PDB file of C-alpha atoms and ligand atoms in Angstrom:
ATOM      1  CA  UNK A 812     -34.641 171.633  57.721  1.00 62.00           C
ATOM      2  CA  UNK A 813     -37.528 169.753  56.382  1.00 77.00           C
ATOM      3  CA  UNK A 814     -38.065 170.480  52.487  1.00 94.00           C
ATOM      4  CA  UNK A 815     -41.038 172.150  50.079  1.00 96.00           C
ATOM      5  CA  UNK A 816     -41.577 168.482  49.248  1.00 97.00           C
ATOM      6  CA  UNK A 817     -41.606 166.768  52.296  1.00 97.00           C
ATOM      7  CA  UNK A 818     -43.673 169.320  53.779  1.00 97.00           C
ATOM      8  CA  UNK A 819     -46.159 168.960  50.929  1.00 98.00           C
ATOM      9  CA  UNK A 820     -46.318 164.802  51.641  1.00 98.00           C
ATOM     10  CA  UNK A 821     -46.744 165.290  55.906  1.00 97.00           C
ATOM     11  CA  UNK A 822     -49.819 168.129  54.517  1.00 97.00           C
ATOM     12  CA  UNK A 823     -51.342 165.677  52.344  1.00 97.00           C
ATOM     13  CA  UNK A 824     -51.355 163.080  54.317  1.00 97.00           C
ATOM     14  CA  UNK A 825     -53.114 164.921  57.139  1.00 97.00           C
ATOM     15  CA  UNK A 826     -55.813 166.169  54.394  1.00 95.00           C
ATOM     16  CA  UNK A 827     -56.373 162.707  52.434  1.00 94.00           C
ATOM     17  CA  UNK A 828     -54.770 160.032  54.545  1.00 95.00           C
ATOM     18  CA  UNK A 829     -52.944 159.304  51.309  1.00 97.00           C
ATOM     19  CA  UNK A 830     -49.106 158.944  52.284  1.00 98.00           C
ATOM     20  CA  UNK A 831     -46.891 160.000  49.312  1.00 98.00           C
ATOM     21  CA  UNK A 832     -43.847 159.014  51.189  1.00 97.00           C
ATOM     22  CA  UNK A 833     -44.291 155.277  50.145  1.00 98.00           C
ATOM     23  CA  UNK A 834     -44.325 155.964  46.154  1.00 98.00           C
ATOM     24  CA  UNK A 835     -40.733 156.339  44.567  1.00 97.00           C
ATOM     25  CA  UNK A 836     -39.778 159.812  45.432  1.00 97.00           C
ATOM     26  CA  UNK A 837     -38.052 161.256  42.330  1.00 96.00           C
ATOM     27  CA  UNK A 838     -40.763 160.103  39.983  1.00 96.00           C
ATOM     28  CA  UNK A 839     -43.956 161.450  42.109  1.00 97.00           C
ATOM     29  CA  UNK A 840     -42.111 164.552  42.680  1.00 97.00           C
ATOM     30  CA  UNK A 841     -41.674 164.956  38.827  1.00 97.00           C
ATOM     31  CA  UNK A 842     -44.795 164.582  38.267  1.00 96.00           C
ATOM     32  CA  UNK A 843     -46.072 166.886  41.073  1.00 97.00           C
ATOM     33  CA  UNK A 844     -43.776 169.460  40.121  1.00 97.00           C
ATOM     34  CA  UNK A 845     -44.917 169.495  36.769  1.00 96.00           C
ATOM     35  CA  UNK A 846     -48.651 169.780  37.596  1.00 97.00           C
ATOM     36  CA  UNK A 847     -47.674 172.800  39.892  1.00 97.00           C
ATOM     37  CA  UNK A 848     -45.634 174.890  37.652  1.00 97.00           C
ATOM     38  CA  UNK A 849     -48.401 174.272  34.908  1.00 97.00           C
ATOM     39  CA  UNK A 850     -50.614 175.894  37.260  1.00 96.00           C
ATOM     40  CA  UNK A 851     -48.517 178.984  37.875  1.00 97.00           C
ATOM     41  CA  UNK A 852     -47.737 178.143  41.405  1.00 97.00           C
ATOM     42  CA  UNK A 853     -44.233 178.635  42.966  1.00 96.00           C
ATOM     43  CA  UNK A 854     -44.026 175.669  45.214  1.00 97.00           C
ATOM     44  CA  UNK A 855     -45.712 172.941  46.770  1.00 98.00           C
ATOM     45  CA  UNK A 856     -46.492 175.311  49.660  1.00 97.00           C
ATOM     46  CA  UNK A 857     -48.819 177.525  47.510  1.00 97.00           C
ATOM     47  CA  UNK A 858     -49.862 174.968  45.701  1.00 97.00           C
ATOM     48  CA  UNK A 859     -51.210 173.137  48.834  1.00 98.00           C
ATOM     49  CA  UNK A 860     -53.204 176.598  50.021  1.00 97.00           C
ATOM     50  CA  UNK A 861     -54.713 177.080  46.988  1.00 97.00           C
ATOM     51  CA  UNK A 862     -55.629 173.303  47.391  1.00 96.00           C
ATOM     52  CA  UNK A 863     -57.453 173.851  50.338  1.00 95.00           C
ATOM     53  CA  UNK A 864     -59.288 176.161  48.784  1.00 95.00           C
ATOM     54  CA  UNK A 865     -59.880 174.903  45.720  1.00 95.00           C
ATOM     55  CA  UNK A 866     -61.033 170.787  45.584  1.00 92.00           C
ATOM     56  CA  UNK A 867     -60.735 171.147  42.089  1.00 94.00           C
ATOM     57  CA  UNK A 868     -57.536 171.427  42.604  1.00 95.00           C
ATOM     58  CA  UNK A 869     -57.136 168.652  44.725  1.00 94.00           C
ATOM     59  CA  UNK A 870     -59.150 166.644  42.686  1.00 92.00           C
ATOM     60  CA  UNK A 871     -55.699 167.544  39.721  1.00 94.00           C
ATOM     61  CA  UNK A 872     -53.613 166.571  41.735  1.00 96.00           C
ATOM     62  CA  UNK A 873     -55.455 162.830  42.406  1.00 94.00           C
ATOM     63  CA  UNK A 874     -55.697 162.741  39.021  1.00 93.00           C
ATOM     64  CA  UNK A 875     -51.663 163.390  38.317  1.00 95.00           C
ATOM     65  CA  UNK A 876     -50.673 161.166  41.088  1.00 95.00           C
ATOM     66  CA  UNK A 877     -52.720 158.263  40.169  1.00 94.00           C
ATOM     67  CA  UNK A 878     -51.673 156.964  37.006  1.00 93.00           C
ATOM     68  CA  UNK A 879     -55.082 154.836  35.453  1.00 94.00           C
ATOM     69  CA  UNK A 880     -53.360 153.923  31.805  1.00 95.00           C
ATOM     70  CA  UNK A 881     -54.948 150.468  32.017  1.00 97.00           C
ATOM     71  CA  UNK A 882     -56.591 148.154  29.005  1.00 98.00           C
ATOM     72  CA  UNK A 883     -57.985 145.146  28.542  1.00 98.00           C
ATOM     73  CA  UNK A 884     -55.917 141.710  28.285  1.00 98.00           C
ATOM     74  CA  UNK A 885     -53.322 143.551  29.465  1.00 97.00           C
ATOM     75  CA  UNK A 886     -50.149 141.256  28.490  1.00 97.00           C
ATOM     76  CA  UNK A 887     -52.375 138.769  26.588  1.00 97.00           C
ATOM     77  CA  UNK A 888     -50.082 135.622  26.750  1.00 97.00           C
ATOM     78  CA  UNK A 889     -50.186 136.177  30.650  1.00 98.00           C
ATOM     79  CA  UNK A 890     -54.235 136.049  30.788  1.00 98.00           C
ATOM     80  CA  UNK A 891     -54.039 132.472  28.867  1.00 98.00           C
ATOM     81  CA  UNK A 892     -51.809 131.289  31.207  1.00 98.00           C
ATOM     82  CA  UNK A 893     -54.193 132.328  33.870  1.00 98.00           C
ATOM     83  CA  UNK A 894     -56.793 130.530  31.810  1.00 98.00           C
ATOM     84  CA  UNK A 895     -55.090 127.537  30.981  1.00 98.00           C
ATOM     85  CA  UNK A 896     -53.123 126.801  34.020  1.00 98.00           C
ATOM     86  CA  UNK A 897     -53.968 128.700  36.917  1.00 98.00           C
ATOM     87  CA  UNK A 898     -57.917 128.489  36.816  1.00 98.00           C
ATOM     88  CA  UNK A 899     -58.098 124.903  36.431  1.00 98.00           C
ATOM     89  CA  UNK A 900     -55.801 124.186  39.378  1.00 98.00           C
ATOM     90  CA  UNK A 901     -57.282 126.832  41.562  1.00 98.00           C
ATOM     91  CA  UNK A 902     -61.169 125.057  40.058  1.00 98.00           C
ATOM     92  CA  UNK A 903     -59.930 121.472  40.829  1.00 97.00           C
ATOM     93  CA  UNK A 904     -60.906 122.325  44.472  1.00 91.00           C
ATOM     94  CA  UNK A 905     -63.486 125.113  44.525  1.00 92.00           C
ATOM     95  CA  UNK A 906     -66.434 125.964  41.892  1.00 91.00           C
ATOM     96  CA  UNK A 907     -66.609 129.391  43.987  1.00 95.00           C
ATOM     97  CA  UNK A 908     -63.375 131.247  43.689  1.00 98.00           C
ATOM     98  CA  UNK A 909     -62.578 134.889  45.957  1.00 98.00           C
ATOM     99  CA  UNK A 910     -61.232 137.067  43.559  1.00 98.00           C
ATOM    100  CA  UNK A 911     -59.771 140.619  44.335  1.00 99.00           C
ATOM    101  CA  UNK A 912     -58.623 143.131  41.360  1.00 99.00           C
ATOM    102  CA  UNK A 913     -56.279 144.970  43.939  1.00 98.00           C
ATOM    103  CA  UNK A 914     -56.068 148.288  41.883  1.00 98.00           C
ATOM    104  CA  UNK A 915     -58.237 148.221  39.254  1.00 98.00           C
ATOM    105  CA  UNK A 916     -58.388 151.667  37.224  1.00 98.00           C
ATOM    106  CA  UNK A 917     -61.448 152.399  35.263  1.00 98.00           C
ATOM    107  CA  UNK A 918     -62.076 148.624  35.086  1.00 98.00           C
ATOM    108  CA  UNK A 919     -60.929 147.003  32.260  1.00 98.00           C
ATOM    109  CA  UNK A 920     -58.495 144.262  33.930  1.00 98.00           C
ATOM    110  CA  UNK A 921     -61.697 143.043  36.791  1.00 99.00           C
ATOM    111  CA  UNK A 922     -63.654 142.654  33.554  1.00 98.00           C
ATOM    112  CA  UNK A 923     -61.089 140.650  31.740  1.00 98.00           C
ATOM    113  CA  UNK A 924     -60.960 138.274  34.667  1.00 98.00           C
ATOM    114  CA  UNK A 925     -64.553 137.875  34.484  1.00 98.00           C
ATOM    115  CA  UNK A 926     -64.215 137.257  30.174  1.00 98.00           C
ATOM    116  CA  UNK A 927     -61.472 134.626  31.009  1.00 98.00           C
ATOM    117  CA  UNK A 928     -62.833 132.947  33.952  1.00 98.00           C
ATOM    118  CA  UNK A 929     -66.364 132.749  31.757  1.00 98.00           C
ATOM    119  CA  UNK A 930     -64.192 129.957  29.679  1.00 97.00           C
ATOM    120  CA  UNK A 931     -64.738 127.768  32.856  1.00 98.00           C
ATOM    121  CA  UNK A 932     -68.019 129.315  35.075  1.00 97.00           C
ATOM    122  CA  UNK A 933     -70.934 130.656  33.975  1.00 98.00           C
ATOM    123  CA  UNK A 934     -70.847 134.542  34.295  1.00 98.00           C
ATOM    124  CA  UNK A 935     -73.931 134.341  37.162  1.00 97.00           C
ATOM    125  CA  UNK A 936     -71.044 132.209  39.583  1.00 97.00           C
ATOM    126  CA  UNK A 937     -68.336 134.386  39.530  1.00 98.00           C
ATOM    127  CA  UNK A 938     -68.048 137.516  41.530  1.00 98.00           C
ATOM    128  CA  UNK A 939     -65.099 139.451  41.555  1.00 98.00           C
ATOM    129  CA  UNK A 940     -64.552 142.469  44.085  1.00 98.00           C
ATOM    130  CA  UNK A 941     -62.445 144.971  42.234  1.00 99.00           C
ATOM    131  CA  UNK A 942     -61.039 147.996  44.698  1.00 98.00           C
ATOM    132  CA  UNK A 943     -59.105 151.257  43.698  1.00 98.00           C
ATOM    133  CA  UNK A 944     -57.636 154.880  45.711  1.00 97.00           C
ATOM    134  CA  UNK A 945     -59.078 156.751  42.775  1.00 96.00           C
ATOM    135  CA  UNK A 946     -62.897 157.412  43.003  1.00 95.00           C
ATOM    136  CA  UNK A 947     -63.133 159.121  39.624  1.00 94.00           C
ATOM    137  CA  UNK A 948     -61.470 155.888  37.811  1.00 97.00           C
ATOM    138  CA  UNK A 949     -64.047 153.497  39.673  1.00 98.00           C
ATOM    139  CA  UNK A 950     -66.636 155.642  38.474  1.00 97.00           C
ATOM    140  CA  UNK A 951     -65.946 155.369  34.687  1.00 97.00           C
ATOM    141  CA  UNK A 952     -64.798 151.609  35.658  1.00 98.00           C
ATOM    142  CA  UNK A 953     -68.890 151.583  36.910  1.00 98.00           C
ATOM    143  CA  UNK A 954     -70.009 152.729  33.650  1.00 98.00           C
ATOM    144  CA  UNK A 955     -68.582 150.757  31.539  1.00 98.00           C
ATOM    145  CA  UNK A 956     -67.577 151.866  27.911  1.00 98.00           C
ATOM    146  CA  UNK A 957     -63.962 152.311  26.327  1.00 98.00           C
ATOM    147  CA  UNK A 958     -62.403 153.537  23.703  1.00 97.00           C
ATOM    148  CA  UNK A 959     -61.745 151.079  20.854  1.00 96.00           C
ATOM    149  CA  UNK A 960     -57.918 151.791  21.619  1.00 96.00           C
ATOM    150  CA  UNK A 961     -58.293 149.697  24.894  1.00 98.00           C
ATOM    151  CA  UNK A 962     -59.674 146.678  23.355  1.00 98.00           C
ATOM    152  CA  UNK A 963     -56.610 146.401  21.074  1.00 97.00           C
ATOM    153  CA  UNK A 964     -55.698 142.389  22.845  1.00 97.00           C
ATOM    154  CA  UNK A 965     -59.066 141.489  23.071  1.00 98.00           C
ATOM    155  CA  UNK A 966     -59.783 137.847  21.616  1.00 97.00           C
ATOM    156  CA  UNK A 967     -62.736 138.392  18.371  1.00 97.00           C
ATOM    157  CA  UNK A 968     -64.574 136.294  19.969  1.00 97.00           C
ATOM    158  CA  UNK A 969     -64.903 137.573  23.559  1.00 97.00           C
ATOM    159  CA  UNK A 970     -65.060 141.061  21.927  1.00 97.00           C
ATOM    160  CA  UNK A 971     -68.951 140.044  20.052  1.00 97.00           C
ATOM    161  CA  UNK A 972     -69.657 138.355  22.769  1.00 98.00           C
ATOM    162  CA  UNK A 973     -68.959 140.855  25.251  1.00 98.00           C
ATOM    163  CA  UNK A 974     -68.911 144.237  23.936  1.00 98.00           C
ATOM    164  CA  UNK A 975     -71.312 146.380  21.973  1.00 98.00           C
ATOM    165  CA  UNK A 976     -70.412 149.401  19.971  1.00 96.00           C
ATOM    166  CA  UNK A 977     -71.691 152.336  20.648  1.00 94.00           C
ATOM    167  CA  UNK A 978     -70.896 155.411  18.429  1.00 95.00           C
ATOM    168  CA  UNK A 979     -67.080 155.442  18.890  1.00 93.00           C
ATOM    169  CA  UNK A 980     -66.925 153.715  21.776  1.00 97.00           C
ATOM    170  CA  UNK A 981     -67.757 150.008  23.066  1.00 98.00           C
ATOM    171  CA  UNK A 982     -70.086 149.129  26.174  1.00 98.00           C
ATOM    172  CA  UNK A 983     -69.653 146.276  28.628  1.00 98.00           C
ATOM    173  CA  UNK A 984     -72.137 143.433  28.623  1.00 98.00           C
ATOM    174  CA  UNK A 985     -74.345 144.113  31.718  1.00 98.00           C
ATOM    175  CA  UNK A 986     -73.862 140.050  32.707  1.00 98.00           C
ATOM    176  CA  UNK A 987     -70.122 140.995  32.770  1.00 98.00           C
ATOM    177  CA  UNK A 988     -70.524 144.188  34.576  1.00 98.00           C
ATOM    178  CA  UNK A 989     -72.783 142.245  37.117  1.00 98.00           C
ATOM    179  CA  UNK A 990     -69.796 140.234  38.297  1.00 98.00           C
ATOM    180  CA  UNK A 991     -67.852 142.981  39.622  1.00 98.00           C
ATOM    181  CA  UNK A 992     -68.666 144.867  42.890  1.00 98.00           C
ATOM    182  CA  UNK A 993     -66.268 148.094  42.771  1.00 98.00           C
ATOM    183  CA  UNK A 994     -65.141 149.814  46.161  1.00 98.00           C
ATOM    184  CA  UNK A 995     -63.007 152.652  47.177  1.00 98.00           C
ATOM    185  CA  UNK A 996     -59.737 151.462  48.957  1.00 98.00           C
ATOM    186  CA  UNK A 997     -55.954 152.435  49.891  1.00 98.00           C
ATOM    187  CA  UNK A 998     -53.491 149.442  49.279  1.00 98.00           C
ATOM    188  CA  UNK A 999     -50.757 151.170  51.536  1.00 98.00           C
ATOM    189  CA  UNK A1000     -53.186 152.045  54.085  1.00 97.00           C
ATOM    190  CA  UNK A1001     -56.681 149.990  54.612  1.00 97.00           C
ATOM    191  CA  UNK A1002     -57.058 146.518  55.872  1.00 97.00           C
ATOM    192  CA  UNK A1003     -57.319 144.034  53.254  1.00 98.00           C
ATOM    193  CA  UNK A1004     -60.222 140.566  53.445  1.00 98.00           C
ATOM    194  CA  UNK A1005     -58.641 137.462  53.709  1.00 98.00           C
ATOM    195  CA  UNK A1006     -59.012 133.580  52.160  1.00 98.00           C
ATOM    196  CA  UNK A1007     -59.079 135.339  48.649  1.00 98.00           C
ATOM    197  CA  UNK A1008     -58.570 132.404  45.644  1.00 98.00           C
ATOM    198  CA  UNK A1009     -56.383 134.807  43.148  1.00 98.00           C
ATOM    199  CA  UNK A1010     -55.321 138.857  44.276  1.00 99.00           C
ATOM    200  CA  UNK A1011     -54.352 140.485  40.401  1.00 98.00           C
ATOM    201  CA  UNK A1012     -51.979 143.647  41.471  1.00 98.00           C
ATOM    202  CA  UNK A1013     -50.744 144.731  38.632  1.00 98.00           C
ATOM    203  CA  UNK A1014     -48.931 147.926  37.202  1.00 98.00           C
ATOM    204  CA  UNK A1015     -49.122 150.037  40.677  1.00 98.00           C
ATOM    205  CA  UNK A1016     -46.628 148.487  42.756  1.00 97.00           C
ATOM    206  CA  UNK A1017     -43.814 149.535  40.542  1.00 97.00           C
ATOM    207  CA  UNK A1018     -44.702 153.156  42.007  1.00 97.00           C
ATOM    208  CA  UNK A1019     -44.435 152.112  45.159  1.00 98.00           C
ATOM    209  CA  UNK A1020     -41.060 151.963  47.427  1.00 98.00           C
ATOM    210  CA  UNK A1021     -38.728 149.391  48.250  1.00 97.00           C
ATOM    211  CA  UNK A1022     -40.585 149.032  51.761  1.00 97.00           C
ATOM    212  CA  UNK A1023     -43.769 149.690  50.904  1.00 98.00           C
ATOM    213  CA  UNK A1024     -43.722 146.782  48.251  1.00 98.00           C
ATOM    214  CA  UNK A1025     -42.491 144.597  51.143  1.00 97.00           C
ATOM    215  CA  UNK A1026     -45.188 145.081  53.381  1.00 98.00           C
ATOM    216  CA  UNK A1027     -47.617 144.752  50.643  1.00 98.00           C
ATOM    217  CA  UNK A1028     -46.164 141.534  49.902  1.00 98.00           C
ATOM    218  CA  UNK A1029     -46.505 140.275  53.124  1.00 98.00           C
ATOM    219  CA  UNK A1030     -49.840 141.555  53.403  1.00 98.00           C
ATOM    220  CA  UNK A1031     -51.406 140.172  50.192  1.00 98.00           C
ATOM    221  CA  UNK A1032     -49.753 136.635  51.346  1.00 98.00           C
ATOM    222  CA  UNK A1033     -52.257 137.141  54.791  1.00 98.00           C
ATOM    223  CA  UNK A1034     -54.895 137.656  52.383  1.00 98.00           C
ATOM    224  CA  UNK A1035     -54.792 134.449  50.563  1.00 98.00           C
ATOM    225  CA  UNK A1036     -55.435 131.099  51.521  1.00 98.00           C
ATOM    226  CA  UNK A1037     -52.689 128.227  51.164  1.00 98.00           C
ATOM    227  CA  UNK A1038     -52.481 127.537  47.599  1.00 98.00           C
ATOM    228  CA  UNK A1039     -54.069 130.957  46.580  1.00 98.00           C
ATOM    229  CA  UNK A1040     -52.264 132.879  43.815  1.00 98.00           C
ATOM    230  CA  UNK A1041     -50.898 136.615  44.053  1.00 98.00           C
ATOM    231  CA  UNK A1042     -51.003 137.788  40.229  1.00 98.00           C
ATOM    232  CA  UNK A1043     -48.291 140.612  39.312  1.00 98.00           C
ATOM    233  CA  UNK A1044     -47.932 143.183  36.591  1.00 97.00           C
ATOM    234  CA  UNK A1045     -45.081 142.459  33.655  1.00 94.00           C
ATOM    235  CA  UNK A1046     -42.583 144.337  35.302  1.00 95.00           C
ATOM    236  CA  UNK A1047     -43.262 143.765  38.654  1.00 96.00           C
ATOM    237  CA  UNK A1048     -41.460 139.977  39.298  1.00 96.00           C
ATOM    238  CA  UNK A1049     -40.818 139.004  42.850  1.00 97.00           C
ATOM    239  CA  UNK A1050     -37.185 138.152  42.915  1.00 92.00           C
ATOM    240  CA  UNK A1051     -37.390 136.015  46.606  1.00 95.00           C
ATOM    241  CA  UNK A1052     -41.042 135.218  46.422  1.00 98.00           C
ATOM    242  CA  UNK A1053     -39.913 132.522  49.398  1.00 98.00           C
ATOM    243  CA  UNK A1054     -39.013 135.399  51.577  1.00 98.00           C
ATOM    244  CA  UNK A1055     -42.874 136.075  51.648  1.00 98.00           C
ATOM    245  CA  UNK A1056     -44.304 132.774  51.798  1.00 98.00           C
ATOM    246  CA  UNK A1057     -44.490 132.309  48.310  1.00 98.00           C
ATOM    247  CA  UNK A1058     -43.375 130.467  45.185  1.00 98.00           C
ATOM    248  CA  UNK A1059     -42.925 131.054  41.596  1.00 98.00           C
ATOM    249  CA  UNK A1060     -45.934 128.892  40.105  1.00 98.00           C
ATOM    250  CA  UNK A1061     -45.254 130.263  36.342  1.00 98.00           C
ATOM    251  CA  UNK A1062     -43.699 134.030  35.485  1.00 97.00           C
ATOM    252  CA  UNK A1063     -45.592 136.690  37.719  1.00 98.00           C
ATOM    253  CA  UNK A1064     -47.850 134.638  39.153  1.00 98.00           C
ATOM    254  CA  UNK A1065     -46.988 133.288  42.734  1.00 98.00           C
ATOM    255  CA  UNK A1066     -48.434 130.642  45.137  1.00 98.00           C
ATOM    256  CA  UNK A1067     -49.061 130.862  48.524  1.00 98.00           C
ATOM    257  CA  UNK A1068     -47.705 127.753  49.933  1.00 95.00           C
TER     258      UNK A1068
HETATM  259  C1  LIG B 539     -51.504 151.988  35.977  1.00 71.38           C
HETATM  260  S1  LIG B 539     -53.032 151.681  36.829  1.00 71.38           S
HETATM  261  C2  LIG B 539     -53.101 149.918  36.767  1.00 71.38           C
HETATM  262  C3  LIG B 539     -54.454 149.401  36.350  1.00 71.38           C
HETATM  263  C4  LIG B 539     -54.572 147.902  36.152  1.00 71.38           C
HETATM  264  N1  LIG B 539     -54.238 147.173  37.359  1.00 71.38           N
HETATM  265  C5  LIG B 539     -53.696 147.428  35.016  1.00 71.38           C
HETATM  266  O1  LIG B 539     -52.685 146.775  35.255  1.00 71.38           O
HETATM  267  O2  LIG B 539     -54.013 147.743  33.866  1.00 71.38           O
HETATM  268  C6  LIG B 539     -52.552 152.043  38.513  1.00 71.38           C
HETATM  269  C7  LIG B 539     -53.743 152.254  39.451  1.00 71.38           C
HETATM  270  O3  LIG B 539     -53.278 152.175  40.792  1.00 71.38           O
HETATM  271  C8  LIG B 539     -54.079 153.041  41.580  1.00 71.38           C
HETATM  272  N2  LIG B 539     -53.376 153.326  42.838  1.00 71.38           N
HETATM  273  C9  LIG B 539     -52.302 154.118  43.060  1.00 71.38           C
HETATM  274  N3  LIG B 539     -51.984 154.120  44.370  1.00 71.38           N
HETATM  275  C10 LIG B 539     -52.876 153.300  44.990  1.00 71.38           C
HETATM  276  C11 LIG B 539     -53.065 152.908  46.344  1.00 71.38           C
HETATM  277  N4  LIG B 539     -52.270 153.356  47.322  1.00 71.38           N
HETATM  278  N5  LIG B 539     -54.094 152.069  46.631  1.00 71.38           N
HETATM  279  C12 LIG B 539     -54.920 151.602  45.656  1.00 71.38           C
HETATM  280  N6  LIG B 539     -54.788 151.954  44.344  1.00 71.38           N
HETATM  281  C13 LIG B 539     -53.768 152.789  44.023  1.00 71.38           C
HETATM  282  C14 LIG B 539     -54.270 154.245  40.685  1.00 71.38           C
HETATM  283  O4  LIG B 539     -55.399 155.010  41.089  1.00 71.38           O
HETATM  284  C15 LIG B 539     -54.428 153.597  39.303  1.00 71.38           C
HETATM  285  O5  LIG B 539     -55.782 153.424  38.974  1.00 71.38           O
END
């Protein structure tokens, strides 16, 4: 007999298209169940009708299922390896690189790339499309302005350059915020552009399951061209990057050959 659970991930998939089958089961139902019971429901069942009735509700549970912790220079040392190694090689051959933040929260990392990749381009070259499931994150990722808490690795220098204060909180530079064109998109179920330079993924795919992070690999090799570079969170190594067409060109970042 099919469980509260499962029942709950075949409803929302018919309501969202969303398809919580390929996230790690134990964690997203932890979560879920948590979000539920704080709510005074009894199960996923009644939680789901009140969801239909309520898209507040729904909205809750986007919210708890979609985990946007994100900050700027996320992993610092890996965003000067980017700029020191990778953008020069990937430069050596093309002023105009294709650059995909696969994921992108409320913004910060499509923004760093812009800050780093402004050590080698002017700002008004680079364009950077930056895609997410979460509407409400690309929204504040649209705006702009952050806490001072996610600004805690950024470089003195880029952060007067970049950044003013506001109040509490610090505001994008509009040139940086011009580079970016944000969209809507689901990584484990929309098709994905192709002959991209550098894909970032970083900090989702450790949510995801064994087989959906396969076909996601495969898939974000289709979407770069030969010598393009699939950039990965700092727990998220690729133990047989040859298995998918690529190799290990420095630690979590990975050619296409
Ligand atoms: C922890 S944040 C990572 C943000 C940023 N990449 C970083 O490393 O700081 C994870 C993001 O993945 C998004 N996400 C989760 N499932 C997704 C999916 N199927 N397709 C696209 N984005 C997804 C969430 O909405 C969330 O904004």
């Amino acid at each position: 007999m099919i469980d509260d659970y499962q029942e709950f991930v075949q409803s929302i998939k018919r309501k969202t298209g969303i398809d919580l089958a390929l996230y790690k089961e134990a964690q997203m139902k932890r979560r879920l169940t948590s979000l539920y019971q704080k709510k005074n429901y009894r199960s996923f069942k009644d939680f789901f009708t009140a969801m239909e009735r309520n898209s507040d509700l729904l909205n809750e549970f986007l919210d708890r299922m979609t985990i946007n912790v994100s900050e700027f220079y996320r992993n610092a040392r890996r965003w000067e390896v980017l700029e020191k190694k990778i953008f020069p090689r990937l430069l050596s051959s093309n002023k105009k690189l294709k650059i995909w933040s696969a994921a992108c929260s409320t913004g910060e990392e499509p923004y760093t790339i812009a800050m780093v990749l402004s050590n080698h381009l002017p700002l008004s070259q680079i364009s950077i499309t930056a895609t997410d499931l979460d509407t409400n994150a690309i929204q504040k990722a649209k705006i702009g302005v952050y806490a001072e808490r996610s600004l805690a690795e950024v470089p003195d220098a880029i952060k007067s350059k970049y950044f003013k204060k506001e109040g509490q909180f610090y505001k994008v530079a509009d040139e940086v915020k011009r580079t970016v064109s944000f969209r809507q998109q689901n990584l484990l179920a929309d098709p994905f552009e192709s002959n991209y330079d550098l894909i970032i993924c970083r900090n989702v795919m450790i949510y995801f399951t064994e087989e959906a992070k396969d076909k996601l690999y495969h898939k974000f090799n289709a979407a770069l061209r030969p010598g393009g570079v699939l950039f990965v969170g700092s727990t998220e190594q690729i133990f047989n990057p040859q298995q998918y067409g690529f190799e290990s060109e420095d630690t979590f970042f990975y050619q296409k050959r």
